[in-house]
Short mmCIF file of C-alpha atoms in Angstrom, two decimals:
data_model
loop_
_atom_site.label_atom_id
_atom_site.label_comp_id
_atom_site.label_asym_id
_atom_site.label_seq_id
_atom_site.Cartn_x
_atom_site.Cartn_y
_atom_site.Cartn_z
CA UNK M 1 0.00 0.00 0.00
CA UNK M 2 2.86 2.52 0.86
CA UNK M 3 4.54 1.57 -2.24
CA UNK M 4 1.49 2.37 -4.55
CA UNK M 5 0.95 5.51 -2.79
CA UNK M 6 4.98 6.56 -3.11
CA UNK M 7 4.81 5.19 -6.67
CA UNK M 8 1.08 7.71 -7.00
CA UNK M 9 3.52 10.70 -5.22
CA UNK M 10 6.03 10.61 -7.51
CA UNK M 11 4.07 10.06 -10.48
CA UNK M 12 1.92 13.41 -9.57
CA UNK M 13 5.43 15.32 -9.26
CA UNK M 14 6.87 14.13 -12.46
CA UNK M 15 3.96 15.53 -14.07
CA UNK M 16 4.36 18.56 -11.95
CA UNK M 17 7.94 18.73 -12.80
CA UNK M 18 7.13 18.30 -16.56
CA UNK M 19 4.23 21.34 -16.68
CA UNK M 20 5.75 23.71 -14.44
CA UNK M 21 7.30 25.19 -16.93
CA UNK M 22 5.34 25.46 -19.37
CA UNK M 23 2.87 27.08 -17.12
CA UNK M 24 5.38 29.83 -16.54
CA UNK M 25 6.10 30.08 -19.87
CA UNK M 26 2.34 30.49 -19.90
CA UNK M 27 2.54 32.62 -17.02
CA UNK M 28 4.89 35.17 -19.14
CA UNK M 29 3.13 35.51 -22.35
CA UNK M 30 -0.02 36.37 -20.72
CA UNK M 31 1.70 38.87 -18.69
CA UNK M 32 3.85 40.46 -21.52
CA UNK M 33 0.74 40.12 -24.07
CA UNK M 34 -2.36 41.81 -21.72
CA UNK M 35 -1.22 45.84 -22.16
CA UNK M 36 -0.74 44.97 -26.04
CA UNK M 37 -4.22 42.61 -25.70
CA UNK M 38 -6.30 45.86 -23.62
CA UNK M 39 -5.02 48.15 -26.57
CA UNK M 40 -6.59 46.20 -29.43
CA UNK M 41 -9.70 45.65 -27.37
CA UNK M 42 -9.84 49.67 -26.59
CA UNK M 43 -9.13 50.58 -30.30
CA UNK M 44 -12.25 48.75 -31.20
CA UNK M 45 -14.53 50.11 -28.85
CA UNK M 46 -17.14 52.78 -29.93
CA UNK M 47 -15.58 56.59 -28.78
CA UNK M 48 -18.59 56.73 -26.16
CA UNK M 49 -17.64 53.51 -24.63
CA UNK M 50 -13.69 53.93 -24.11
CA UNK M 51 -14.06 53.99 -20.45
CA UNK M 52 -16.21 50.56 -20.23
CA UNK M 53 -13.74 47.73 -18.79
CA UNK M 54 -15.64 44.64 -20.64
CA UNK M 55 -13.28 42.42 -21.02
CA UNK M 56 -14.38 42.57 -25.03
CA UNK M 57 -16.09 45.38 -27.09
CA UNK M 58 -19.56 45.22 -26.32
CA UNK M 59 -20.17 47.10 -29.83
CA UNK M 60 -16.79 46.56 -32.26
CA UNK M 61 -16.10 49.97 -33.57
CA UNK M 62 -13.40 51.12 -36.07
CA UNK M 63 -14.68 54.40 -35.69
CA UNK M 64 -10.90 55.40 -34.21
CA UNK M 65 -9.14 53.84 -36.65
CA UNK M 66 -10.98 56.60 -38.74
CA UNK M 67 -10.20 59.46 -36.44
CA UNK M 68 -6.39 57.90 -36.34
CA UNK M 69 -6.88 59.06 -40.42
CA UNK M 70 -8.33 62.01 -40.17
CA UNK M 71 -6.74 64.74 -42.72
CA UNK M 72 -6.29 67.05 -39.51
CA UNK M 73 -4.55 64.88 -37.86
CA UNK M 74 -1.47 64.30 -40.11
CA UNK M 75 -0.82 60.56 -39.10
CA UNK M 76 -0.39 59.69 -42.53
CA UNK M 77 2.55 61.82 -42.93
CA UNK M 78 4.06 60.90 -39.37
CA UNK M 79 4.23 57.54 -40.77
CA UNK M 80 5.91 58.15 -43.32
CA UNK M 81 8.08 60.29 -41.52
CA UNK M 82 8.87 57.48 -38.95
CA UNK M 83 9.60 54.60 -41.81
CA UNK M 84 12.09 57.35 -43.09
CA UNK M 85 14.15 58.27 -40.01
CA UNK M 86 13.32 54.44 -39.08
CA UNK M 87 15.14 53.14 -42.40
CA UNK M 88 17.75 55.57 -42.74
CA UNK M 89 18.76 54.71 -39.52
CA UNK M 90 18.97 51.58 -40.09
CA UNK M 91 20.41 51.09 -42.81
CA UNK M 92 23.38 53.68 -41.77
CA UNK M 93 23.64 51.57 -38.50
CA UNK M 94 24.29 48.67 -40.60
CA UNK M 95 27.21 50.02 -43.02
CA UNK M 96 28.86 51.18 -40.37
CA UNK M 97 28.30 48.95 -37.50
CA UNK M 98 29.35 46.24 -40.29
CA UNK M 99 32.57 47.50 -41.23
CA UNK M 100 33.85 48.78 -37.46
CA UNK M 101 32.76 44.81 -36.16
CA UNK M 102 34.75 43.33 -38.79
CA UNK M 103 37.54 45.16 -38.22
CA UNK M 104 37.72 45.27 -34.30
CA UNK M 105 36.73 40.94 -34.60
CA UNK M 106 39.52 40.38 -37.30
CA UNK M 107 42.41 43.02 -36.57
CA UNK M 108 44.58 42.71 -33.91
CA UNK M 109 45.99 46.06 -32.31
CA UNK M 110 46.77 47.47 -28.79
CA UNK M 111 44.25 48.77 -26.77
CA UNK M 112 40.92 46.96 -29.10
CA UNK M 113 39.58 46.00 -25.27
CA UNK M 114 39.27 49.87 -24.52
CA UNK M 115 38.05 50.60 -27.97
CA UNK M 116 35.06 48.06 -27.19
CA UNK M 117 34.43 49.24 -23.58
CA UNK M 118 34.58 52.98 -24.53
CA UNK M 119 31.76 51.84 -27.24
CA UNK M 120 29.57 50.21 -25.34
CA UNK M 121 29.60 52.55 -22.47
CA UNK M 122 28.37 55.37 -25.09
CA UNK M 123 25.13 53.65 -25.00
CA UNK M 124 24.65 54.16 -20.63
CA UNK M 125 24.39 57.81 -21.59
CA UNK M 126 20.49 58.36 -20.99
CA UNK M 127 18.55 59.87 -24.05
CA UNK M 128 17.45 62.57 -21.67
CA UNK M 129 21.19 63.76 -20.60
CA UNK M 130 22.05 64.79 -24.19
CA UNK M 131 18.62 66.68 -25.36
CA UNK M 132 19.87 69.95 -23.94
CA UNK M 133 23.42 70.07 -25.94
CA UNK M 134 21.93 68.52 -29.28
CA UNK M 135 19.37 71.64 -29.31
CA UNK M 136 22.01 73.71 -28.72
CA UNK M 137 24.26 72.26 -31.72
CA UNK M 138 21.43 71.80 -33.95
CA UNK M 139 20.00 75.25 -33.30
CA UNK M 140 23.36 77.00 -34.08
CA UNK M 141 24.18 74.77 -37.25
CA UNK M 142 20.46 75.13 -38.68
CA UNK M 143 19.28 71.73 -38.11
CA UNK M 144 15.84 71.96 -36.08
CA UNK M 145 13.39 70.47 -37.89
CA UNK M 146 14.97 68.54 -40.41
CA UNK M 147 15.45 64.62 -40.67
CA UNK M 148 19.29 65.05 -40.07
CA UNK M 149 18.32 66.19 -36.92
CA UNK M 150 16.11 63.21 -35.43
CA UNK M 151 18.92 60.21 -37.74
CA UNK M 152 22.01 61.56 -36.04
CA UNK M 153 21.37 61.00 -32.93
CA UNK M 154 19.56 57.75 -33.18
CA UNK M 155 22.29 56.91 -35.37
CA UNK M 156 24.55 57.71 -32.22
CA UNK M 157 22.43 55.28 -29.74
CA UNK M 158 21.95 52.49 -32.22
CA UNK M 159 25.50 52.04 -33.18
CA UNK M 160 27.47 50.80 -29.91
CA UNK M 161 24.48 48.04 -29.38
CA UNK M 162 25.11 47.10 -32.88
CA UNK M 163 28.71 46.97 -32.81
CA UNK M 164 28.95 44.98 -29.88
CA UNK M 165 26.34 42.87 -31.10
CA UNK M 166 28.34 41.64 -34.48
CA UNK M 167 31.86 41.89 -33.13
CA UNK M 168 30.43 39.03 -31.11
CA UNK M 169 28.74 37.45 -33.67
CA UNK M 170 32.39 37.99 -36.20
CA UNK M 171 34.19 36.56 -33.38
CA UNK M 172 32.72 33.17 -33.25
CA UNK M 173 33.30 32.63 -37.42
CA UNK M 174 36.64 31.00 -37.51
CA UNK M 175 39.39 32.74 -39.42
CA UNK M 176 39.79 29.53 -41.98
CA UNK M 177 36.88 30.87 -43.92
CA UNK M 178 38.58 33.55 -45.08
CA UNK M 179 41.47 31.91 -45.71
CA UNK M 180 39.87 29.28 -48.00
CA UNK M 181 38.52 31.74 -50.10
CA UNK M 182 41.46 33.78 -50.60
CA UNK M 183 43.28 30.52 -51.46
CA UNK M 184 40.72 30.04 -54.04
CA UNK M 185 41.42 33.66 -55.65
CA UNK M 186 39.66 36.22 -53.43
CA UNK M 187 40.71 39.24 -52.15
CA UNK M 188 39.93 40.08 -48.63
CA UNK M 189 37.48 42.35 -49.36
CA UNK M 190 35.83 39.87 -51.34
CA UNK M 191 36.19 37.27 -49.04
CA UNK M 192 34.06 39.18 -46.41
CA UNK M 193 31.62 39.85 -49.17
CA UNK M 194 30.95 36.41 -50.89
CA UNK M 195 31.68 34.61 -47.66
CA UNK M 196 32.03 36.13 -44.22
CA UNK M 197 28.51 38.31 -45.21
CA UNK M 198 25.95 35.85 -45.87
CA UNK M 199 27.00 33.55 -43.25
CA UNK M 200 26.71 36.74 -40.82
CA UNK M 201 23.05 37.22 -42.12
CA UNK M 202 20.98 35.88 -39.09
CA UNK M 203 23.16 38.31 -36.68
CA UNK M 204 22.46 41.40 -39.32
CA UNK M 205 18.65 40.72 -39.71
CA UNK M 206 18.78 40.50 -35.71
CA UNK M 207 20.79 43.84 -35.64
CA UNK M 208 18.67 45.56 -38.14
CA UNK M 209 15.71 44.55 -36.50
CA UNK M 210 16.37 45.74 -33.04
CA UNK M 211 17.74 48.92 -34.95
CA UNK M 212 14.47 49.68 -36.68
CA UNK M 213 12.49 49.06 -33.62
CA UNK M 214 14.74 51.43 -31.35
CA UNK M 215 14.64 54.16 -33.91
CA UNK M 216 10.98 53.54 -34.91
CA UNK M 217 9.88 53.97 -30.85
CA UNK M 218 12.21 56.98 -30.24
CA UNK M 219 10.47 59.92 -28.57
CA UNK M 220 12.54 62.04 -26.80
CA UNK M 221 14.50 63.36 -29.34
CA UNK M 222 11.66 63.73 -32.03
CA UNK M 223 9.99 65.80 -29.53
CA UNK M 224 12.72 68.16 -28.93
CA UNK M 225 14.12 68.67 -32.19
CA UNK M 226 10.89 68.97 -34.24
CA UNK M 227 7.58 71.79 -33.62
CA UNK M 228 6.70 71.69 -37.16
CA UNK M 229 3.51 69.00 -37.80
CA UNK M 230 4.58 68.28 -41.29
CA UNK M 231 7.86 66.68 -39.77
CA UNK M 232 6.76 64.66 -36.40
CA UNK M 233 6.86 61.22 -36.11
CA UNK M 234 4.35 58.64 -35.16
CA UNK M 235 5.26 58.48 -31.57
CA UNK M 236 5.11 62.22 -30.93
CA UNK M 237 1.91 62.61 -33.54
CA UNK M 238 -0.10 60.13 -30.71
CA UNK M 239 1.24 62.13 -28.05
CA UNK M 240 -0.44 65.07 -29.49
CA UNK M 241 -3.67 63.94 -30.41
CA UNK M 242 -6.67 65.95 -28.40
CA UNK M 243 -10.46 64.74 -28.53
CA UNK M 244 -12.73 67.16 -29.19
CA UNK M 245 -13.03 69.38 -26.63
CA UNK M 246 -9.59 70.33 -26.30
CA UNK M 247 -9.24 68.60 -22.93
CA UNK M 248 -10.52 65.22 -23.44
CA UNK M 249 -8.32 62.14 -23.12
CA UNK M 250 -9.21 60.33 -26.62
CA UNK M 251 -7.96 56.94 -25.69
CA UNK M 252 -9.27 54.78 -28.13
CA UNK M 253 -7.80 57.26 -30.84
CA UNK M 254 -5.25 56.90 -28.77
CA UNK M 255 -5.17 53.08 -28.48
CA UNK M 256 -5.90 52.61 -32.30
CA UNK M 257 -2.55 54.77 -33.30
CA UNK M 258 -0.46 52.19 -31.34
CA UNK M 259 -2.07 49.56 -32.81
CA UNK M 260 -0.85 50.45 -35.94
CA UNK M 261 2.41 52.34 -34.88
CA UNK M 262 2.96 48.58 -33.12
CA UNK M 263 1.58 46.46 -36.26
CA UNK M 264 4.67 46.79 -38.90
CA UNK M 265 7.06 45.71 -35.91
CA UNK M 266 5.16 42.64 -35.20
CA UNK M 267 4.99 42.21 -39.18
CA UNK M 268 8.85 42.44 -39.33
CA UNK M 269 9.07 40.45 -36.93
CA UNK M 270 7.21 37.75 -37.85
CA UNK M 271 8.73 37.61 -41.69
CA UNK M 272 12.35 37.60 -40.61
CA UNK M 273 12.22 35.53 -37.65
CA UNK M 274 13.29 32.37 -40.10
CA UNK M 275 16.19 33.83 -41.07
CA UNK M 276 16.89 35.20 -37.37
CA UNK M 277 16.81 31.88 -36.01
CA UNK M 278 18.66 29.90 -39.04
CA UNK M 279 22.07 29.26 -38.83
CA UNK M 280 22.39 30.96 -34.88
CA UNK M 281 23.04 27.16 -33.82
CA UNK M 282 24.75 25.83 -37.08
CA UNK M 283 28.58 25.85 -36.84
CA UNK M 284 30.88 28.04 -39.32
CA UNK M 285 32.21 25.63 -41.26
CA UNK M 286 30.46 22.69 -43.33
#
């Protein structure tokens, strides 16, 4: 009898053992997931029910997904705006982020250890610190309210995370692929290119990705160095929406412009993660 009840005991704890986790896992998602969930749900509410706490939209509405649209509001244009600074950013991030990684993975010199640390410690500066000497320097050289203006310094708080992030990624692709390929004929440069580069795609797509995502979020610095409508972004377009009475908090207007500020990340996300994922766990050389 105590042996059937032991065997019963341990049997209910292996099975404990074997969901636990995957009711944390659980657990997380559901935690992570509810602000995005309680968005979507408040987007699709009717304007006169924004403040109901229904678990669902009693009525589904996409009457603020019209007033995100509105031709007053200038939404359209922030999103274009956003995709701009976004992409440029990105793809700046990438040429050079590229090029210094390779360089401080391959090249041995003195002091590359200090090179790194002073590179990564550039990105501990808080947004917030530099606001206040960027206005200054972009009001003297002409700058407010350009594009230049909001790419620069995004450029400047992308770049460490992405530099650190492929010097690693360089680091663990052994030497002997270059090598190979410059026995076969190639030049160094084109070793990097025909080999070293498409092997170091899932790292790039990851780097590009978080790239777009910080520069596509970034707030404090569109803020400041923009008052012109025609040339906000997305973030500080939603920040400035009003309802109609001037002092009305329109949260489902609100709710439906991060919905789809938040949609084309998720998108991204979604088509790249294949590549993101292939080859992190395959070894350099086959």
């Amino acid at each position: 009898m105590t042996t059937h009840a032991s065997a019963r005991g341990d049997q209910r704890e292996a099975v404990w053992k074997r969901w636990l986790p995957h009711l944390g896992i659980v657990g997380i998602v559901a935690f992570c997931l509810a602000p995005f969930y309680w968005m979507v749900i408040t987007a699709f509410r009717r304007p006169s029910d924004q403040y109901d706490t229904f678990p669902v939209p009693r009525i589904w509405s996409v009457d603020n997904f019209l007033a995100v649209f509105a031709p007053d509001t200038g939404f359209g244009r922030a999103l274009a705006n956003s995709l701009l600074v976004a992409g440029v950013t990105t793809v700046l991030t990438l040429i050079v982020g590229i090029s210094t990684a390779y360089a401080l993975a391959r090249l041995d010199f003195r002091g590359k250890n200090l090179v790194l640390a002073l590179i990564i410690a550039c990105s501990m500066f808080p947004g917030i610190s530099l606001v206040v000497p960027l206005l200054k320097l972009f009001t003297s050289i002409g700058w407010i309210n350009t594009y230049q203006a909001m790419i620069t310094p995004s450029l400047s708080f992308a770049l460490p995370l992405a530099v650190w992030n492929l010097t690693t990624f360089f680091r663990q692709m052994p030497v002997e692929l270059e090598q190979a390929a410059m026995i076969d004929g190639c030049t160094p440069g084109q070793a990097f290119r025909k080999v070293i580069l498409p092997l170091a795609a899932p790292g790039v797509f990851t780097t590009a990705i978080l790239t777009f995502i910080m520069a596509w979020n970034e707030f404090i610095i569109a803020l400041s160095m923009v008052n012109e409508k025609e040339m906000q972004t997305v973030t500080v377009a939603i920040s400035k929406f009003t309802g109609s009475q001037g002092f009305e908090q329109p949260f489902g207007t609100q709710m439906a412009a991060g919905v789809v500020v938040t949609v084309p990340l998720v998108i991204a996300v979604l088509i790249f993660q294949r590549r993101i994922v292939a080859g992190l766990t395959a070894g350099g050389v086959k």
